[in-house]
Each structure stands twice: as structure tokens, then as C-alpha cells.
mmCIF file of C-alpha atoms in Angstrom:
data_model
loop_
_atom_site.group_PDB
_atom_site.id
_atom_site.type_symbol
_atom_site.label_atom_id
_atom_site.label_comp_id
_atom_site.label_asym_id
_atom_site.label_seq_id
_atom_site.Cartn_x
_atom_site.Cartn_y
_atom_site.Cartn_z
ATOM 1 C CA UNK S 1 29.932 -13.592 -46.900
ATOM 2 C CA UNK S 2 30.027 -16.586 -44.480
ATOM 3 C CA UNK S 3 27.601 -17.861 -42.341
ATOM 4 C CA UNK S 4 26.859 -15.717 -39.092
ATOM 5 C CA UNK S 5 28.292 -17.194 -35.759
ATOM 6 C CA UNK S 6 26.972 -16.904 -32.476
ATOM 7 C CA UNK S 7 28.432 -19.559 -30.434
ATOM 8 C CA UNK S 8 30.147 -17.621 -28.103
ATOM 9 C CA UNK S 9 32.542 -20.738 -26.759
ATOM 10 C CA UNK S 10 33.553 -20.976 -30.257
ATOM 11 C CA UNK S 11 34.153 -16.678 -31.093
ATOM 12 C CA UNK S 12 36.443 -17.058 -27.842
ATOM 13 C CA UNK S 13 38.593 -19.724 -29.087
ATOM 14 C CA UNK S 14 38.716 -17.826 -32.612
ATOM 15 C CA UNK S 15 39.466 -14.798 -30.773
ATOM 16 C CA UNK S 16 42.379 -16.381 -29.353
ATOM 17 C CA UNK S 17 44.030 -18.491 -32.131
ATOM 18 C CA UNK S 18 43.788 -14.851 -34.041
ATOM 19 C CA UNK S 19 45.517 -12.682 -32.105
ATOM 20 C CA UNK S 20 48.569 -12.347 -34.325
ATOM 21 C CA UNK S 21 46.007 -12.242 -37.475
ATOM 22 C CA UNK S 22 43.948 -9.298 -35.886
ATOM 23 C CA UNK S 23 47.451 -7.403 -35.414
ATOM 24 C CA UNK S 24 48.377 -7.914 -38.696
ATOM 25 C CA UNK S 25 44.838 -6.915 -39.912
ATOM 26 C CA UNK S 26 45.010 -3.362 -37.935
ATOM 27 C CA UNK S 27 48.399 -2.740 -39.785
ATOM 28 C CA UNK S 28 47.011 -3.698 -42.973
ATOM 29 C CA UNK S 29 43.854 -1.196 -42.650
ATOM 30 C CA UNK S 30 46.092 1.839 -41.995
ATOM 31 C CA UNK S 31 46.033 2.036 -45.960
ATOM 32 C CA UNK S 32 42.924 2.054 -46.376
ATOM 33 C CA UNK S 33 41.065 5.129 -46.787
ATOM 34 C CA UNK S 34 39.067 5.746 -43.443
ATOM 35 C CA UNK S 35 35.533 7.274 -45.585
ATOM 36 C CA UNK S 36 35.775 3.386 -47.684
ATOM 37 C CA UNK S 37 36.781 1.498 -44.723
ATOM 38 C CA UNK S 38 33.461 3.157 -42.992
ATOM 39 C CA UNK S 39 31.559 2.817 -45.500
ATOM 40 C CA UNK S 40 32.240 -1.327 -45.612
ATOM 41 C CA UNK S 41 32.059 -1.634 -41.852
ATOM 42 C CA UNK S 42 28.691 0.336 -42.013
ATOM 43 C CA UNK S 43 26.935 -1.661 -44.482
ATOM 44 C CA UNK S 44 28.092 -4.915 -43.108
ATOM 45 C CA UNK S 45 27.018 -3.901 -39.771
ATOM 46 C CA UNK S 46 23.678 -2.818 -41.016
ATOM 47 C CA UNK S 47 23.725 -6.801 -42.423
ATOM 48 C CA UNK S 48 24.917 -8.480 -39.775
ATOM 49 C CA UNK S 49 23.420 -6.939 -36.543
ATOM 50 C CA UNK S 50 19.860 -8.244 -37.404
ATOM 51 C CA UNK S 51 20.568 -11.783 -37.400
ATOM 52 C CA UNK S 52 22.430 -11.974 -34.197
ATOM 53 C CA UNK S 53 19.783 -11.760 -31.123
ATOM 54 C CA UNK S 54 21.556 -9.918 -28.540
ATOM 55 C CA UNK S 55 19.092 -11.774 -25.881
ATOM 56 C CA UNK S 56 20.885 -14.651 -26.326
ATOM 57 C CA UNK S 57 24.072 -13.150 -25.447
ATOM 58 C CA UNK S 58 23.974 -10.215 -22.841
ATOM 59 C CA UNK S 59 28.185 -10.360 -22.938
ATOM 60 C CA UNK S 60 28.507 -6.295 -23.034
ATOM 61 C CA UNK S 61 25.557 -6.341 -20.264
ATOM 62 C CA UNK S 62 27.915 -8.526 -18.086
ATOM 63 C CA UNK S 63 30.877 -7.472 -18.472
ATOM 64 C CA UNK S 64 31.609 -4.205 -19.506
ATOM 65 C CA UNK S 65 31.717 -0.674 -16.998
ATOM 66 C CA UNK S 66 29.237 1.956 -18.185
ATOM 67 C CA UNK S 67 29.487 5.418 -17.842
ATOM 68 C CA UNK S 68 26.626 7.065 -17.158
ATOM 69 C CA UNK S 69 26.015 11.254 -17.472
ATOM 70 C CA UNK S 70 23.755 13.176 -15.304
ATOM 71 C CA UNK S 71 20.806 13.410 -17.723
ATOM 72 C CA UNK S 72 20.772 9.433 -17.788
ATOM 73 C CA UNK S 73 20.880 9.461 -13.950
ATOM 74 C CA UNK S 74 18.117 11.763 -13.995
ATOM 75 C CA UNK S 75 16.100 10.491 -16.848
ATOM 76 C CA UNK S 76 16.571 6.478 -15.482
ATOM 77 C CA UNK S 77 15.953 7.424 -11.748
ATOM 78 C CA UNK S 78 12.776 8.988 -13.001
ATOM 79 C CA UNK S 79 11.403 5.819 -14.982
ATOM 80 C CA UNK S 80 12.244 4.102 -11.678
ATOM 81 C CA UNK S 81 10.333 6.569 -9.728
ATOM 82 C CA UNK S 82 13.428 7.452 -7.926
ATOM 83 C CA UNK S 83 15.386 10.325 -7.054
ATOM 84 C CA UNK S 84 18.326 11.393 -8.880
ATOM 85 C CA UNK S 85 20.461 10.977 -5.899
ATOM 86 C CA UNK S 86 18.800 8.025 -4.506
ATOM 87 C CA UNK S 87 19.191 6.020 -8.014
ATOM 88 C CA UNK S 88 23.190 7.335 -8.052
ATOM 89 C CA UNK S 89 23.428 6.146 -4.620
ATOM 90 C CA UNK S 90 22.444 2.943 -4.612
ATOM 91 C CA UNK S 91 23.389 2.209 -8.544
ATOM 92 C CA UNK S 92 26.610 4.505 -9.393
ATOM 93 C CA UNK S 93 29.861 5.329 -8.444
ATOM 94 C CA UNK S 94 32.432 7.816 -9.504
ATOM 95 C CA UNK S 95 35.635 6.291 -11.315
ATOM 96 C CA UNK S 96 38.767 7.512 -10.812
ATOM 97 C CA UNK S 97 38.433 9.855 -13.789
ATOM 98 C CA UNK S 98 35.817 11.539 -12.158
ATOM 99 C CA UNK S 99 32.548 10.339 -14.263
ATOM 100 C CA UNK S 100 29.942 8.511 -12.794
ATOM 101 C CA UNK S 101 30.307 4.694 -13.638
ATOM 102 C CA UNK S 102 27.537 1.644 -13.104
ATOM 103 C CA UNK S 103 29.033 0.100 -9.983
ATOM 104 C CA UNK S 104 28.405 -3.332 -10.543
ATOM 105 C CA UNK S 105 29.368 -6.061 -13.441
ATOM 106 C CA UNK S 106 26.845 -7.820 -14.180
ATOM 107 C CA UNK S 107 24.411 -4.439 -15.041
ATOM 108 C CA UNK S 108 21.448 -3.622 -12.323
ATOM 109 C CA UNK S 109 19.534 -3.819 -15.161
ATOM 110 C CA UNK S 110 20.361 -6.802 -16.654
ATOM 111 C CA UNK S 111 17.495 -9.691 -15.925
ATOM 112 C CA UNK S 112 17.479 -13.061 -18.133
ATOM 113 C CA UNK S 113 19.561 -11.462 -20.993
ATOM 114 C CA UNK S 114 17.470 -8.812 -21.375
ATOM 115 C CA UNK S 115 17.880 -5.017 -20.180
ATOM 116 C CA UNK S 116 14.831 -3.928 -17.593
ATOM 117 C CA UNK S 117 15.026 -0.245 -18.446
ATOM 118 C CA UNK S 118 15.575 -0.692 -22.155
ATOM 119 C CA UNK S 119 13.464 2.269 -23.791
ATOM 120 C CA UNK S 120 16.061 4.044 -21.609
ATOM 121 C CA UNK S 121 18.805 2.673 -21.652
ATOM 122 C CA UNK S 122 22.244 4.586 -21.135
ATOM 123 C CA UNK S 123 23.998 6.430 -24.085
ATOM 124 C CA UNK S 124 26.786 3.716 -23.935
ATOM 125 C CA UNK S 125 24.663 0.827 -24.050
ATOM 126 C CA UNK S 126 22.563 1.918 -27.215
ATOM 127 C CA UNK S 127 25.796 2.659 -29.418
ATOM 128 C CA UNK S 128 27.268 -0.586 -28.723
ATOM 129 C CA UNK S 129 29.224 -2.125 -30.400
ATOM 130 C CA UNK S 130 29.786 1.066 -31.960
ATOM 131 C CA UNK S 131 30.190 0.106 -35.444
ATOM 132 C CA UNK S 132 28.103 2.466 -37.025
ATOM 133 C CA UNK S 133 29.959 5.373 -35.859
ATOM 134 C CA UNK S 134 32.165 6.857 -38.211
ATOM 135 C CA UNK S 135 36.132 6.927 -37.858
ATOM 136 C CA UNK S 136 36.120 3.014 -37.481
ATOM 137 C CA UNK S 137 40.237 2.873 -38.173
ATOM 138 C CA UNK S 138 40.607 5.266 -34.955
ATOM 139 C CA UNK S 139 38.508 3.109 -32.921
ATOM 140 C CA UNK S 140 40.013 -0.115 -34.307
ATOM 141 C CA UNK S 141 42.404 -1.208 -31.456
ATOM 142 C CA UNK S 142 39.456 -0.398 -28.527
ATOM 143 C CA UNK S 143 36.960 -2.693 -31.132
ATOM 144 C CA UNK S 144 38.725 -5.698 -31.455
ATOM 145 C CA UNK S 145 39.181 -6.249 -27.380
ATOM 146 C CA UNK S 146 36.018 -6.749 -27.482
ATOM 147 C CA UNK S 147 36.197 -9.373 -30.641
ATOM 148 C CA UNK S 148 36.439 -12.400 -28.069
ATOM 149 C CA UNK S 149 33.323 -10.987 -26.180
ATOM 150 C CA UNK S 150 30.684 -9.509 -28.835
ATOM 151 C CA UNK S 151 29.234 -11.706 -31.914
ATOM 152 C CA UNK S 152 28.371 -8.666 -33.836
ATOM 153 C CA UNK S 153 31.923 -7.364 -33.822
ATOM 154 C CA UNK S 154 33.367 -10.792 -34.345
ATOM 155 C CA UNK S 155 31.584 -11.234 -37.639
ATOM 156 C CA UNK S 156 31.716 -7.973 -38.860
ATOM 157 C CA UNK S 157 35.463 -8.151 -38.613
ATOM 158 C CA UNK S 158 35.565 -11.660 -40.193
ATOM 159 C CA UNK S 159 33.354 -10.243 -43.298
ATOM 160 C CA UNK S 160 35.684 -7.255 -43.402
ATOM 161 C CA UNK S 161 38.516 -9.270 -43.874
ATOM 162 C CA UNK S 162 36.902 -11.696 -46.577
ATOM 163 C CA UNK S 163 35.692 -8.206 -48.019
ATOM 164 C CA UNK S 164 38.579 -6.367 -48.395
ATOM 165 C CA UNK S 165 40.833 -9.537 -49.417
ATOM 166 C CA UNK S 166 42.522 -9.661 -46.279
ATOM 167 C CA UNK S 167 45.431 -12.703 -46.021
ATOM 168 C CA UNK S 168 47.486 -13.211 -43.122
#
């Protein structure tokens, strides 16, 4: 497995020069049984995420929407010593779907890369990138527009393809 990269300038303009690749590279998983494929994305998850800081990043903090449920509103507005409809006031919003959605980019909660309300955090932000979730293939196309953005998912992805003898 190559070396980890973090450099977040440099993922970008990866990202870019590999759109075609990562195309090809979705088609080319459809045969691949989806238990296997799992199975490799788990384990090179589980050996990835731990030497990439997240701190030093924050890119899912700052730019992605969150959905938040009620028990979150409740269970965050309480560690804030807030009301329920007080902290969905003056932090949520509903989206056009109907769900209650952060209603800022950059997070509330984001302060100097690091997430003020961690130990309870919303349901969203703890399973991201979501790579240890099973049914990876299904979930391909929504994981790799976040490829440019996230240095876990970029290098998982990269070892996947060295892993599975992926050529474009």
C-alpha cells in the first residue's frame, strides 16, 4: 500500500485529473462481489483512518449539510443547556424534504478544526465517511463526490484500486 496523503491541495488536483479513472473504476467494481468488496474497503478503512488526523482537515465540517433528527436536537440542545426549540431555532432549518438540516456551512460547531459538541455529535457526523458501513458498491457513486474533499476516502479508494489490481 502507498504512502497516506493528506495534502488536501494535492487530493483536489488528483481528484480532478481522475475523473474518467474513478468512472471507469465504478464500472469495473460492479463484478465484484459486494460481501469481498466490503470486506477490502473495511479493513483498509480500519488501516487508513488512524493515520489521517481529521483536525487537520475539518473539510466534511465545512462543507457538507447535516441532517439532524429530533433526538439529536433534543440530546445537543440539552448539552448546551438549551431548549429543544430554542437550539432548532437558532441552529436548524427544515429542507425541502421536510427533515431538519444544520442551517449553516461552515458547522455551528465547528471551532479551529475541531467539533465543540463532539461526545455528541450528530448521527451523520460520526459515520462519516461512511466506509465502514456495509453495501459499499451501492453507496459508491455518493462516496467518490466526496473523493476531492475527504483524505480518508481518497486513500482508501487509491488502496482499493492498487488492491484489487485496478488499471485504467
Amino acid at each position: 500500500m502507498q504512502t497516506v496523503i493528506t495534502d488536501r491541495n494535492f487530493i483536489k488536483i488528483q481528484a480532478e485529473h481522475k475523473l474518467d479513472e474513478n468512472d471507469n473504476f465504478r464500472y469495473y467494481l460492479r463484478k465484484i462481489d459486494s460481501d469481498l468488496l466490503d470486506e477490502k474497503v473495511h479493513a483498509l478503512t480500519k488501516k487508513i483512518t488512524p493515520q489521517i488526523d481529521c483536525t487537520k482537515c475539518g473539510a466534511c465540517c465545512k462543507q457538507l449539510m447535516i441532517n439532524v433528527t429530533n433526538e439529536e436536537n433534543v440530546r445537543v440542545a440539552k448539552q448546551l443547556n438549551l431548549s429543544a426549540d430554542t437550539f432548532k431555532e437558532k441552529y436548524l432549518e427544515e429542507s425541502l424534504q421536510g427533515k431538519m438540516i444544520m442551517n449553516t456551512i461552515p458547522c455551528h460547531f465547528l471551532n479551529d478544526n475541531k467539533c465543540t459538541i463532539y461526545k455528541d455529535r450528530f448521527t451523520e457526523c460520526r459515520a462519516f465517511p461512511h466506509l465502514h458501513e456495509n453495501d459499499f458498491k451501492r453507496r459508491l457513486f455518493g462516496t467518490l463526490i466526496h473523493y476531492s474533499m475527504c483524505p480518508i476516502i481518497y486513500n482508501v479508494i487509491e488502496a482499493l484500486k492498487e488492491e484489487i489490481g485496478f488499471i485504467n
